[in-house]
Each structure stands twice: as C-alpha cells, then as structure tokens.
XYZ file of C-alpha atoms in Angstrom:
709
model
C 129.223 234.953 -73.850
C 129.074 233.405 -70.399
C 131.197 230.303 -69.899
C 129.395 227.178 -68.661
C 130.844 224.225 -66.779
C 131.158 221.042 -68.840
C 129.087 218.250 -67.409
C 128.457 214.699 -68.541
C 125.567 212.649 -67.237
C 124.408 209.152 -68.118
C 120.667 208.403 -67.878
C 119.171 205.117 -66.614
C 118.472 204.017 -70.174
C 122.150 204.357 -71.097
C 121.870 207.859 -72.665
C 124.366 210.580 -71.809
C 123.836 214.283 -71.271
C 126.704 216.619 -72.065
C 126.739 220.341 -71.405
C 128.052 222.313 -74.370
C 130.967 224.496 -73.446
C 130.074 227.321 -75.834
C 126.323 227.886 -75.825
C 125.367 226.145 -72.544
C 122.872 223.762 -74.219
C 122.476 220.204 -73.017
C 123.288 217.439 -75.475
C 121.566 214.107 -75.022
C 123.433 211.111 -76.447
C 121.418 208.225 -77.776
C 122.214 204.621 -76.894
C 123.630 204.073 -80.393
C 125.906 207.106 -80.063
C 127.180 205.953 -76.658
C 127.840 202.457 -78.038
C 129.849 203.889 -80.964
C 131.887 206.101 -78.646
C 132.513 203.191 -76.238
C 133.856 201.075 -79.099
C 136.347 203.773 -79.994
C 137.255 204.304 -76.332
C 138.049 200.600 -75.921
C 140.554 200.889 -78.787
C 141.938 204.336 -77.969
C 140.997 206.080 -74.690
C 142.655 209.330 -75.783
C 142.032 209.906 -79.534
C 143.715 212.775 -81.322
C 141.856 215.648 -82.981
C 142.205 214.015 -86.405
C 140.887 210.706 -85.027
C 137.818 212.449 -83.551
C 137.067 214.197 -86.832
C 137.488 210.890 -88.667
C 135.067 209.312 -86.188
C 132.412 211.936 -86.971
C 132.842 211.351 -90.709
C 132.711 207.545 -90.439
C 129.724 207.381 -88.021
C 126.634 209.153 -89.416
C 124.915 208.891 -86.021
C 127.558 211.280 -84.645
C 127.217 213.844 -87.405
C 125.170 216.190 -85.209
C 127.848 216.184 -82.482
C 130.574 218.793 -82.614
C 134.248 217.731 -82.271
C 134.585 219.720 -79.048
C 131.683 217.821 -77.507
C 133.313 214.526 -78.555
C 136.523 215.674 -76.851
C 134.645 216.457 -73.614
C 132.932 213.051 -73.723
C 136.297 211.257 -73.871
C 137.650 213.445 -71.061
C 134.711 212.566 -68.827
C 134.977 208.907 -69.768
C 138.645 208.803 -68.786
C 137.831 210.573 -65.550
C 135.191 207.950 -64.684
C 137.663 205.149 -65.367
C 140.254 206.810 -63.155
C 137.709 207.243 -60.366
C 136.686 203.578 -60.585
C 140.312 202.443 -60.486
C 141.053 204.649 -57.498
C 137.894 203.514 -55.703
C 138.859 199.874 -56.256
C 142.379 200.531 -54.990
C 141.099 202.291 -51.891
C 138.713 199.421 -51.167
C 141.600 196.962 -51.411
C 143.771 199.097 -49.134
C 140.881 199.447 -46.693
C 140.396 195.666 -46.549
C 144.110 195.166 -45.936
C 144.148 197.821 -43.223
C 141.112 196.259 -41.512
C 142.757 192.842 -41.603
C 146.046 194.255 -40.323
C 144.200 196.150 -37.590
C 142.501 192.939 -36.516
C 145.847 191.175 -36.525
C 147.452 193.907 -34.403
C 144.538 193.839 -31.947
C 144.961 190.086 -31.547
C 148.677 190.580 -31.018
C 147.933 193.264 -28.422
C 145.557 190.907 -26.584
C 148.220 188.205 -26.591
C 150.810 190.616 -25.191
C 148.400 191.703 -22.447
C 147.888 188.054 -21.484
C 151.641 187.614 -21.431
C 152.031 190.650 -19.152
C 149.377 189.301 -16.782
C 151.090 185.921 -16.723
C 154.454 187.528 -15.941
C 152.886 189.589 -13.137
C 151.371 186.454 -11.599
C 154.692 184.595 -11.877
C 156.479 187.534 -10.292
C 154.076 187.549 -7.351
C 154.445 183.799 -6.954
C 158.237 184.052 -6.886
C 158.075 186.815 -4.261
C 155.858 184.598 -2.136
C 158.320 181.725 -2.465
C 161.233 183.949 -1.435
C 159.463 184.839 1.792
C 158.740 181.225 2.701
C 160.459 180.283 5.935
C 160.869 176.582 5.283
C 163.707 176.149 2.731
C 162.907 172.492 2.018
C 159.263 173.305 1.282
C 160.486 176.090 -0.960
C 162.708 173.682 -2.941
C 159.951 171.111 -3.296
C 157.448 173.662 -4.519
C 159.930 175.013 -7.054
C 160.528 171.489 -8.359
C 156.810 170.981 -8.797
C 156.639 174.114 -10.926
C 159.677 173.543 -13.137
C 159.344 169.818 -13.756
C 156.793 168.802 -16.382
C 156.212 165.265 -17.513
C 157.564 164.535 -21.009
C 155.151 163.898 -23.847
C 154.606 160.171 -24.080
C 155.089 158.679 -27.542
C 154.891 155.000 -26.643
C 151.439 154.678 -28.271
C 152.652 156.049 -31.620
C 152.257 152.677 -33.353
C 148.443 152.584 -33.273
C 145.857 155.033 -34.685
C 144.342 155.788 -31.280
C 147.739 156.710 -29.879
C 148.537 158.842 -32.923
C 145.242 160.735 -32.580
C 146.050 161.442 -28.927
C 149.469 162.763 -29.931
C 147.892 164.826 -32.730
C 145.382 166.464 -30.370
C 148.171 167.291 -27.921
C 150.271 168.731 -30.761
C 147.325 170.885 -31.886
C 146.831 172.278 -28.394
C 150.517 173.121 -27.934
C 150.784 174.670 -31.400
C 147.767 176.943 -30.857
C 149.216 178.085 -27.527
C 152.339 179.209 -29.441
C 150.543 180.729 -32.429
C 147.994 182.807 -30.521
C 148.851 182.262 -26.850
C 151.682 182.836 -24.425
C 153.417 179.449 -24.424
C 156.546 181.083 -25.884
C 158.004 184.430 -24.869
C 157.953 186.109 -28.305
C 159.879 189.298 -29.068
C 159.673 191.361 -32.228
C 162.101 190.426 -34.980
C 164.799 193.131 -35.117
C 164.496 195.455 -38.090
C 161.006 194.267 -39.092
C 158.512 196.715 -37.617
C 154.843 195.920 -38.391
C 152.775 198.460 -40.301
C 150.293 198.929 -43.177
C 152.966 198.371 -45.826
C 154.801 195.545 -44.046
C 154.675 191.918 -45.130
C 153.479 190.807 -41.703
C 154.321 190.566 -38.017
C 157.475 188.587 -37.206
C 158.706 187.446 -33.822
C 161.422 185.187 -32.444
C 161.715 183.302 -29.174
C 163.582 184.991 -26.354
C 164.133 182.083 -23.996
C 162.769 178.632 -24.681
C 163.911 175.111 -25.458
C 165.375 175.081 -28.982
C 164.881 177.929 -31.446
C 161.513 179.293 -32.524
C 160.078 181.917 -34.865
C 156.564 183.129 -35.580
C 154.986 185.092 -38.431
C 151.473 186.258 -39.218
C 150.231 188.160 -42.229
C 147.467 188.688 -44.777
C 147.576 186.655 -48.006
C 145.046 186.953 -50.834
C 144.568 183.196 -51.274
C 142.031 180.720 -49.952
C 143.004 178.705 -46.839
C 143.012 175.343 -48.649
C 145.356 176.690 -51.345
C 147.710 178.133 -48.727
C 147.802 174.843 -46.830
C 148.537 172.950 -50.047
C 151.482 175.255 -50.841
C 152.956 175.193 -47.338
C 152.714 171.398 -47.101
C 154.903 171.142 -50.196
C 157.959 172.203 -48.203
C 160.626 171.583 -50.913
C 158.913 174.116 -53.202
C 159.564 177.072 -50.891
C 162.181 175.908 -48.351
C 165.482 175.753 -50.242
C 167.216 173.718 -47.510
C 164.626 170.921 -47.714
C 165.975 167.959 -49.668
C 163.082 165.532 -49.481
C 159.691 164.996 -47.816
C 158.323 161.459 -47.837
C 154.897 160.515 -46.455
C 155.067 156.980 -45.007
C 151.554 156.675 -43.572
C 148.339 158.675 -43.940
C 144.902 157.951 -42.524
C 141.728 159.800 -41.631
C 141.104 160.886 -38.068
C 137.685 160.513 -36.491
C 137.028 164.263 -36.493
C 137.487 164.628 -40.265
C 141.175 165.538 -40.130
C 144.143 163.639 -41.518
C 147.235 162.273 -39.746
C 150.488 161.671 -41.636
C 153.831 160.181 -40.615
C 156.544 162.054 -42.493
C 160.281 161.683 -42.980
C 162.022 164.953 -43.941
C 165.641 165.510 -44.951
C 167.363 168.894 -44.766
C 170.538 169.979 -46.547
C 173.517 171.152 -44.524
C 174.368 174.790 -45.336
C 178.157 174.231 -45.375
C 180.689 171.468 -45.858
C 181.636 171.722 -42.167
C 178.395 170.323 -40.690
C 176.252 167.213 -41.213
C 172.732 167.398 -42.623
C 169.567 167.082 -40.483
C 166.505 164.892 -40.757
C 163.128 164.742 -38.970
C 160.658 161.939 -38.246
C 157.372 163.724 -37.554
C 153.611 163.461 -37.220
C 151.586 166.005 -39.208
C 147.975 166.692 -38.297
C 145.598 168.610 -40.566
C 142.177 169.586 -39.214
C 139.525 172.312 -39.132
C 138.651 174.117 -35.912
C 135.131 174.958 -34.741
C 135.517 178.562 -35.910
C 136.357 177.390 -39.446
C 140.119 177.938 -39.222
C 142.342 175.436 -41.007
C 145.273 174.069 -38.982
C 148.329 172.095 -40.097
C 150.484 171.193 -37.086
C 153.527 168.935 -36.806
C 155.885 167.504 -34.192
C 158.662 164.921 -33.927
C 158.113 161.316 -32.896
C 160.620 159.304 -30.906
C 162.066 156.342 -32.779
C 161.631 155.560 -36.458
C 158.775 153.072 -36.174
C 157.810 152.099 -39.718
C 159.693 155.074 -41.086
C 163.181 155.504 -42.563
C 165.737 152.746 -42.188
C 169.150 153.270 -40.663
C 170.946 153.185 -44.024
C 168.837 156.027 -45.442
C 169.547 158.222 -42.414
C 173.236 157.360 -42.015
C 174.519 160.763 -43.227
C 172.022 162.751 -41.151
C 171.760 163.935 -37.565
C 168.243 163.413 -36.210
C 166.848 166.798 -35.165
C 163.662 167.492 -33.233
C 160.643 169.481 -34.347
C 158.646 170.751 -31.390
C 154.939 171.533 -32.015
C 154.929 173.808 -35.074
C 152.621 174.509 -37.992
C 150.203 176.861 -39.726
C 146.928 178.437 -38.582
C 144.913 179.762 -41.542
C 141.533 181.473 -41.342
C 139.409 183.225 -43.935
C 139.257 186.992 -43.920
C 136.252 189.179 -44.681
C 136.424 190.522 -48.206
C 138.645 187.681 -49.443
C 142.037 186.335 -48.593
C 143.292 184.692 -45.418
C 145.170 185.527 -42.244
C 148.083 183.118 -41.775
C 149.949 182.305 -38.565
C 153.212 180.361 -38.981
C 155.230 178.854 -36.116
C 158.552 177.017 -36.505
C 160.029 175.522 -33.324
C 163.104 173.302 -33.711
C 165.918 171.703 -31.769
C 168.727 171.362 -34.323
C 171.152 169.480 -32.060
C 173.894 172.115 -32.139
C 176.282 169.806 -30.251
C 177.062 167.951 -33.506
C 178.754 170.893 -35.250
C 181.974 172.827 -34.516
C 181.463 175.461 -31.860
C 182.143 178.328 -34.241
C 179.135 177.186 -36.313
C 176.782 176.607 -33.408
C 175.234 180.083 -33.628
C 173.691 178.957 -36.927
C 171.866 176.201 -35.051
C 171.090 178.182 -31.900
C 169.765 181.386 -33.462
C 166.038 182.011 -33.805
C 166.840 184.744 -36.341
C 168.314 182.187 -38.725
C 165.228 179.963 -38.413
C 163.004 182.979 -38.983
C 164.814 184.033 -42.172
C 165.281 180.573 -43.670
C 161.876 179.064 -42.846
C 159.223 181.296 -41.300
C 159.681 184.487 -43.306
C 160.528 182.508 -46.455
C 157.200 180.652 -46.206
C 155.178 183.862 -45.865
C 157.099 185.539 -48.700
C 156.516 182.562 -50.980
C 152.742 182.366 -50.543
C 152.496 186.155 -50.985
C 154.523 185.801 -54.199
C 152.121 183.129 -55.489
C 149.132 185.249 -54.472
C 150.355 188.349 -56.312
C 151.252 186.357 -59.414
C 147.789 184.754 -59.377
C 146.007 188.093 -59.021
C 148.116 189.724 -61.743
C 149.751 192.254 -59.408
C 153.183 191.035 -60.530
C 153.666 191.491 -64.268
C 156.753 190.094 -65.998
C 158.028 191.074 -69.389
C 157.512 188.921 -72.460
C 159.073 185.506 -72.152
C 158.788 182.758 -69.582
C 156.031 182.395 -67.044
C 156.727 183.039 -63.332
C 156.391 179.318 -62.543
C 159.194 178.526 -65.019
C 161.462 181.170 -63.487
C 160.766 179.777 -59.998
C 161.680 176.322 -61.266
C 165.035 177.584 -62.554
C 165.759 179.236 -59.203
C 164.883 176.049 -57.330
C 167.057 173.926 -59.626
C 170.048 176.235 -59.152
C 169.680 176.178 -55.376
C 169.053 172.437 -55.177
C 171.985 171.615 -57.478
C 174.307 173.731 -55.330
C 173.049 172.077 -52.131
C 173.524 168.631 -53.685
C 177.130 169.506 -54.505
C 177.860 170.826 -50.996
C 176.370 167.825 -49.191
C 177.460 165.060 -51.592
C 175.068 162.359 -50.350
C 176.066 158.777 -51.069
C 172.576 157.787 -52.216
C 172.886 160.422 -54.970
C 176.051 158.752 -56.254
C 178.648 161.075 -54.711
C 181.925 159.769 -53.325
C 185.011 161.522 -51.981
C 187.903 161.399 -54.435
C 190.404 163.450 -52.446
C 189.959 164.553 -48.855
C 193.225 165.057 -47.014
C 192.800 166.249 -43.451
C 195.415 168.964 -43.989
C 193.837 170.119 -47.264
C 191.150 172.784 -47.519
C 189.626 171.722 -50.860
C 187.490 168.574 -51.056
C 187.138 166.783 -54.400
C 183.986 164.692 -54.832
C 182.941 162.706 -57.894
C 179.558 161.533 -59.144
C 179.502 159.099 -62.051
C 175.696 158.792 -61.975
C 174.891 162.514 -62.156
C 172.022 163.476 -64.447
C 171.786 167.070 -65.620
C 168.251 166.829 -66.960
C 165.266 168.366 -65.227
C 162.932 165.751 -66.744
C 163.583 162.050 -67.378
C 162.932 162.307 -71.122
C 164.327 165.771 -71.724
C 164.840 166.811 -75.323
C 168.183 168.397 -74.423
C 169.563 165.286 -72.739
C 173.361 165.161 -72.457
C 175.320 161.922 -72.787
C 177.739 162.349 -69.842
C 180.420 159.750 -70.544
C 182.253 160.266 -67.258
C 180.189 162.178 -64.734
C 180.434 165.321 -62.635
C 183.271 166.431 -60.393
C 182.869 168.936 -57.556
C 185.602 170.919 -55.819
C 184.350 172.558 -52.619
C 185.671 174.329 -49.549
C 184.499 176.368 -46.560
C 186.303 179.124 -44.706
C 185.726 181.890 -42.206
C 185.728 185.520 -43.298
C 185.942 188.409 -40.884
C 184.925 192.049 -40.825
C 183.135 191.882 -44.194
C 179.400 192.176 -44.727
C 178.061 189.099 -46.599
C 175.816 191.306 -48.738
C 178.713 193.576 -49.727
C 180.964 190.628 -50.569
C 178.341 188.897 -52.742
C 177.528 192.150 -54.537
C 181.210 192.632 -55.321
C 181.587 189.069 -56.589
C 178.511 189.558 -58.772
C 179.536 192.895 -60.266
C 183.286 192.216 -60.634
C 183.540 188.672 -61.901
C 186.882 189.311 -63.576
C 188.470 189.834 -60.132
C 188.091 186.168 -59.189
C 186.957 184.055 -62.168
C 188.975 182.522 -65.003
C 187.201 182.947 -68.305
C 188.811 179.802 -69.719
C 187.432 177.622 -66.923
C 183.980 179.082 -67.564
C 184.495 178.337 -71.241
C 185.449 174.740 -70.446
C 182.237 174.208 -68.468
C 180.128 175.889 -71.150
C 181.635 173.875 -74.014
C 181.412 170.634 -72.029
C 177.666 171.085 -71.680
C 177.183 171.312 -75.446
C 176.443 167.896 -76.909
C 178.780 166.240 -74.401
C 181.959 167.575 -75.998
C 184.708 167.694 -73.365
C 187.073 170.320 -74.674
C 189.653 170.702 -71.893
C 192.797 169.242 -73.545
C 192.454 170.856 -76.948
C 190.485 173.967 -76.055
C 191.994 177.136 -77.457
C 192.779 179.743 -74.776
C 190.433 182.717 -74.858
C 190.845 186.280 -73.655
C 188.112 187.800 -71.494
C 187.359 191.307 -72.769
C 186.192 192.448 -69.345
C 182.658 193.064 -70.577
C 179.990 191.467 -68.397
C 176.375 192.092 -69.335
C 173.716 191.213 -66.744
C 170.227 190.746 -68.174
C 167.476 190.421 -65.506
C 164.865 187.682 -65.892
C 162.801 188.134 -62.765
C 162.825 188.773 -59.044
C 160.722 188.052 -55.992
C 158.307 190.703 -54.733
C 160.604 191.599 -51.845
C 163.671 191.614 -54.157
C 165.454 189.118 -51.901
C 166.227 186.984 -54.979
C 167.313 188.056 -58.467
C 167.327 185.665 -61.425
C 169.380 186.859 -64.381
C 171.351 185.838 -67.440
C 175.004 186.929 -67.580
C 176.831 187.223 -70.879
C 180.624 187.161 -70.736
C 182.272 188.478 -73.879
C 185.544 186.892 -75.004
C 187.738 186.542 -78.074
C 190.213 183.892 -79.175
C 193.962 184.421 -78.837
C 194.583 182.721 -82.172
C 195.131 185.186 -85.010
C 192.980 183.229 -87.451
C 190.049 183.362 -84.999
C 190.710 186.833 -83.600
C 187.356 188.187 -84.732
C 185.253 185.213 -83.672
C 183.043 185.721 -80.649
C 183.591 183.371 -77.696
C 180.717 184.648 -75.555
C 179.570 182.582 -72.586
C 176.080 182.696 -71.090
C 175.373 181.946 -67.429
C 172.081 181.574 -65.602
C 172.651 183.316 -62.271
C 170.741 183.501 -58.986
C 171.693 186.259 -56.553
C 170.111 186.520 -53.113
C 170.695 188.217 -49.777
C 172.303 191.388 -51.102
C 170.152 193.565 -48.830
C 172.364 194.635 -45.928
C 169.298 195.315 -43.751
C 168.171 191.656 -43.768
C 168.600 189.999 -40.372
C 169.948 186.470 -40.117
C 169.723 185.600 -43.797
C 172.520 184.237 -45.952
C 173.839 185.727 -49.198
C 174.333 183.577 -52.285
C 175.688 183.878 -55.803
C 174.894 180.744 -57.822
C 175.442 180.324 -61.563
C 175.446 177.651 -64.241
C 176.494 177.775 -67.915
C 173.589 177.605 -70.349
C 173.070 177.384 -74.082
C 172.280 180.563 -76.008
C 168.825 179.158 -76.854
C 168.131 178.564 -73.133
C 165.302 175.965 -73.349
C 163.022 175.346 -70.367
C 164.594 171.917 -69.786
C 168.154 173.200 -70.127
C 170.686 171.128 -68.133
C 172.125 173.021 -65.161
C 175.353 172.364 -63.284
C 175.375 175.055 -60.553
C 178.483 176.468 -58.907
C 178.935 179.494 -56.699
C 179.285 181.045 -53.259
C 177.227 181.026 -50.073
C 178.013 183.440 -47.230
C 176.222 182.807 -43.927
C 176.560 185.382 -41.117
C 177.349 184.032 -37.679
C 175.395 185.413 -34.733
C 177.845 186.839 -32.182
C 176.036 186.038 -28.943
C 178.914 184.737 -26.859
C 181.612 187.153 -25.789
C 184.023 184.229 -25.343
C 183.538 183.229 -28.954
C 184.082 186.835 -30.020
C 187.367 187.055 -28.165
C 188.657 183.776 -29.547
C 187.858 184.763 -33.141
C 188.743 188.461 -33.129
C 190.886 188.695 -36.237
C 190.823 190.878 -39.348
C 191.832 188.324 -41.937
C 190.261 185.467 -43.862
C 191.238 182.075 -42.461
C 190.872 178.464 -43.514
C 188.771 176.404 -41.105
C 188.683 172.935 -42.568
C 191.872 171.671 -40.932
C 191.277 173.349 -37.565
C 187.630 172.606 -36.774
C 186.346 169.291 -35.488
C 182.966 168.524 -33.839
C 183.103 168.296 -30.077
C 184.788 170.464 -27.446
C 186.031 173.745 -28.779
C 189.740 174.410 -29.073
C 191.345 177.635 -30.094
C 193.317 176.986 -33.290
C 193.148 180.547 -34.616
C 195.801 183.098 -33.848
C 194.603 186.514 -32.776
C 196.183 189.390 -34.619
C 194.402 192.255 -32.915
C 192.784 192.300 -29.491
C 189.966 194.626 -30.481
C 188.275 194.937 -33.860
C 184.816 194.780 -35.390
C 183.649 191.191 -35.142
C 181.558 190.526 -38.244
C 181.973 186.811 -38.804
C 180.640 184.745 -41.683
C 181.166 181.279 -43.106
C 181.890 181.242 -46.833
C 181.215 178.014 -48.734
C 182.502 177.611 -52.304
C 181.553 174.801 -54.685
C 182.404 174.425 -58.383
C 181.138 171.562 -60.547
C 182.733 170.322 -63.769
C 181.561 167.637 -66.205
C 184.262 165.286 -67.420
C 184.924 162.371 -69.708
C 186.053 159.132 -68.092
C 189.575 159.258 -69.556
C 190.095 162.849 -68.335
C 189.069 162.385 -64.713
C 192.503 163.047 -63.202
C 193.180 166.060 -65.425
C 189.843 167.675 -64.601
C 190.292 166.903 -60.889
C 193.677 168.635 -60.806
C 192.361 171.577 -62.796
C 189.326 171.911 -60.487
C 191.494 171.688 -57.375
C 193.884 174.399 -58.532
C 191.074 176.613 -59.808
C 189.137 176.529 -56.534
C 192.340 177.315 -54.631
C 192.906 180.316 -56.899
C 189.311 181.449 -56.291
C 189.849 181.131 -52.527
C 192.974 183.265 -52.797
C 191.094 185.883 -54.828
C 188.195 185.984 -52.362
C 190.645 186.425 -49.499
C 192.236 189.344 -51.314
C 188.822 190.854 -52.080
C 187.668 190.451 -48.469
C 190.731 192.312 -47.236
C 190.290 195.057 -49.818
C 186.614 195.761 -49.079
C 186.794 195.325 -45.297
C 186.609 198.581 -43.297
C 189.973 197.932 -41.628
C 191.808 197.004 -44.829
C 194.572 195.254 -42.863
C 197.021 193.029 -44.695
C 197.092 189.447 -43.388
C 200.243 188.236 -41.715
C 200.260 184.995 -43.700
C 199.183 184.184 -47.211
C 197.121 181.286 -48.501
C 198.529 177.800 -48.375
C 200.487 176.749 -51.420
C 200.065 173.331 -52.964
C 202.798 171.367 -54.763
C 203.292 172.410 -58.365
C 201.933 170.236 -61.152
C 201.580 170.535 -64.943
C 197.886 171.313 -64.522
C 198.678 174.089 -62.026
C 201.192 175.613 -64.428
C 198.661 175.428 -67.257
C 196.029 177.145 -65.129
C 198.503 179.829 -64.035
C 199.392 180.397 -67.687
C 195.704 180.825 -68.545
C 195.163 183.289 -65.708
C 198.232 185.367 -66.623
C 197.159 185.617 -70.248
C 193.601 186.444 -69.212
C 194.710 189.306 -66.945
C 197.191 190.527 -69.563
C-alpha cells in the first residue's frame, strides 16, 4: 500500500480536511467536530493514546474518526500554534531591528556632522596659525572661545522662565541629537541587536556628561511619567520637591524643582540642585522633558534646609521620547552635571569628575528601569508564585534608601553625632525619632522606646575588584559577621524586645541558605532572603533552632560593569515577612575610583587596606599615605560600612560600645579578606588600629571566639 503524506486543511466555513495516512482518503471535519477537538486542545495540547480513545467514546460526533486521525489532527494543531508563536516572535524582532537600525542611522548622521565640524575647525585653526598679525590672531581666538553666560536674572517672572526654558530645550536637543558635546562610546558597551541601547560619555566638556538612547515598549507619556519620578529609579536621589508649576503658552509646563542627592560615602557632603524643568511636545510629535539649574534660590529652598548640602549645577539635560512604528518609543537620555568636585578630598574627586560614574548611576540606570517596567507590563518577565514585581522593587528601594539615610545622617531626619573623634575611624550616630515602618499606619508597627544607632566608617581598599570583594562577603558571611550581633538585631525587631543584656549566646552552624526573590532584567541587582542557621549553647536549649532571616540586596557583582559600584545590603526580617515589614538596613558599598591622574596613582600605590578618615580633609591634597611598593596594580576603591542597631533608652551606652567594637571587628575582617583575595596577597606592614579595652569589647570578643570555635 502506497504511503500518503498527512495533510490538514481548514476550510473557510471552519471545517478541516485531513488526509488519512493509511488509505489516502480525505477526511472532512464538521464544525462541531472541530469545536470538540479545540475544547480538548485548550485543556491538553498533547493528549495520550488513552485520552484520545476516551475522547472518541465520550463524543459521539467523533465516532467516525479513527484514533490515528485524531492524533494527526493534534499534531497539526500544535504545529500551527508553534508557527504562529514563531511568526509573532520574528515580527517583534523585526520591529526591534528596524528601530535599532533607525537609531544607528541617526547616530551615524550625527557622527558625520561631528566629523564635518571638526574638519572646519581644523581648517580655521590652520588659517589662524598662518596669520601674520599676532594681536589680530589673539583677538580672533578670544572671540571664538568666549561665549556670554546664560542670563538668569529674569527667572522670577513667567516670561523670563519661558525664555530660559526655550534656551534649555535648544541646548538639550543639540546634545541629544546634535554635536554640542563630543560623545565617545561607553567602554565595554558595544551597540547591537541584543544590546540595551547606545551609550556614550563626554570626552572633553564642562562638567561630566553621559548619553543613552534605546527602544522601550512603552508609550511616551508613560515613559516621561516614570523618568520624572526620579527617586523611584535613581537610588542616590533623596527628595524631589516641586515649588512652582505653571502652563507655558505653547501647551508645555514649567516647574521649579529642588532636588537633594545622597552622598555615596561618609567622606563627602551631599549635593542638591535648584532647577527649572520644561516639558513640551515638538512639532514632529516627540515629547521632551529638559532641565537645567537656576542661579540663586528665588522662592525655593531656604538656607536651613540646604545647610548640609553642596549646591551642584545641572547643565541642560533631559529626555527626548518619540513614538516608534509598530509600538513602543525611542528614548534619548542626556545627563550633564557639574558636581563641584573641589568640595571633596582629592582621592575621591574621580567619583565627581568621571562621566562613567554618571552614566552608570543615572543614565544607564534610567534606561534599565523603564525597560524593566516595560517587560513586566508586557509579561516578558515572569516571577514565581509570591509577591508582585512592584512589591519587590519597593523592598529594594527601601533597603537602598535606609542605607543611604544611615550613611548621610541628615539632621532634619533626626540624626545627631554621638561620637566622632578626629583620630577615630568609626562614627557613631543616633536617631531617637527613627521610624521603621514603610506606611504611617502599618500593622507591624514597632514601639521603639529608644531609637536607632548607626556605626559607620569609610576606608580605601587597594588591588581588589569591588565585584569580587562583594561576592566573597555575600557567599562567606561567617568570615566577617558575628551571628550573635545578627541575632541581637533580629530579636530587637520583634515586638520591640531589646535582648542584648540577657540574650543567650548562640553558635552559628556555618550553614547559610540564600533563597532568591527576584532580579532585574540585566541581573545588576539580586533580591534574596538569607537564612542563617544557629543553635543555642545552653544544654537545655541545644536542640532549639535559632535561625535568623535577612532580606538582602546584592548589586554590582558583574566584573565587566564600567564605573558602577558594588553593594551588599541586608536587614533582619520576621519569618512571616509581611509587605510592610520594618527594615533597618546595614551593609557594604564599594565604589571604584577612576585612575585618570598618574600623580594620584603614584601617591596611592600601595597593596594594603588603609583607613582614610583621619588623613583626608577637603581642600588641597596632602600625601598622608605611606608607599610600600613603587609599582603595583592600582585598583582603588572606597569601601563604606554602616551597621544600624535598635536600642532601648536605658541601654544606649551599652549598644553604642557594642556597635563600635563590632564595626571595628568587621573592618579588621574585611582588611584580612581584601589581602587574601588580592592578586598580590602581600601582608600589610601594620595592623588595624586598636581601641582601649572595655567590658563590652571583652564580651564581643568572647562571643566571636565561641562562634568560631
């Protein structure tokens, strides 16, 4: 018997034709038969042989169809579904490639304009060099270099603000799509079909600048709404307050905004901005949100509110968003800042003079965030059963914000310095007004009788990759942490019971279980729950579990990231882990320093971890650091440590001493770890500073010895 090819065809009336594999006869399915088969397919796309036979018995309308024909129908049906899915995927990829191609063509046009401009400038300079009259030459050069400053004296009336807004829009567009800034490609981020976008940094301009453009599957108005809410995606943004908002004559809006930024370390003051933000729609339908600094405060923040901040300058920056054919939007982001690097110690100035740092912390973070929201909205990112992505993002933001609050210790938040000796490397700050609740009327509110105490310090580490160090601290907690201190923090957060004096010492079993909760699409952040297993030393409680649960945020562990910082933040949580759980974050932040200056490299070429607090002061640089080796790899980073502890009012001094000694022991452990994992592995010539002994120090040492034993 000749074999025939199985074929399935659906008529315009909904009937199917199937070619029988054995006798070559066509089988025409009725509409009722197709409907019955579709119902089964919706429940089970690949039924077993027994299920197909059961289907024939239960549906009389299929009694004239053989089981083999039913099998072929399901095969063809699955094949059609697969083809539709693949066709849809290819259409999506094709739209993305078309959008990316358009973006690359625009970038190519911009680069060609830049080349033409450079050629013209080169010819002009050659002409000036051949000019005989030197005085004429100098005058002409002055006329080229000198440009009148942007006048802000009319910033107190709407007409003057509109003039400033239009000038800001023009300058921003010249940076986003023009040649106003000499952009160079961000190192290590080559554009392509699978890339997030095109990233560039300024090569030589006033201040530091970064630019990004990419395709996002959201509408322009939604993207603008997200990007305007800067604290939601920019972790270093403390507060954004709109003082004035009014409509412009062309349908746009003008806002006067006061923005506060956290300082990344304890060694530098925070920044703030007083800016004008202009939102409008261009003639081609593109949506623009541009912003720039205003001189003076006007009706903005008072001097008391800005006392702990250094006023920084935002040069014309913003977002250009236009709709894309087939859905989605093409987004251009420009961040151009002058962070007043003079106000920080010279060793930290690379953080404020590097366009790479601005790109990682602001520009790339903004594009990553809106792409994360877009993929969550479209269902491309699927999380396991449990909390929604918005809840997980909220936990990440609360961890980061709580850590930044502890590092900066602003007076208007209730923080005050309890102990800050100039020769001491650990700062003790206290906050008697600290609230641990995410909502004002939280169900899990804690009656803090005393407040919160923070012990913090910053130091320089050398010849150790920040990503490698943070990964080690994450995976080997027992190398630096004291289980009993973790237990104190965990117990203190339960119903306000402060258990330090009478808490029974506990032995850490060494078992650390990391349970992932979620991560960003680029895996630059990991949110997880850590369970530390412990048992009591007491014989009567030897078999009782003393497990501790921590909510942990880990970021920057990719060694290929350029300019980004690495963080390990954690906070004790209850086993039930409610959405409004109180969080008291502690942890580590490692920020790489850009080695641009050879003089700075020579003055800091050392292979050991050093304390900076007592040797660094803002102003002219002085060399306080001894050089151990004249030549060595110069990977420099600033490590900031902050640990927070709740306390009862009558235990303030005890908790302060315990926190001080514990943070010093953590510093010593991190120094030892940094030496061990550094490529050179050299032993430092001097050890960490020792503090005078105290009963609390002896108690802590006793705990640590028993824990290690």
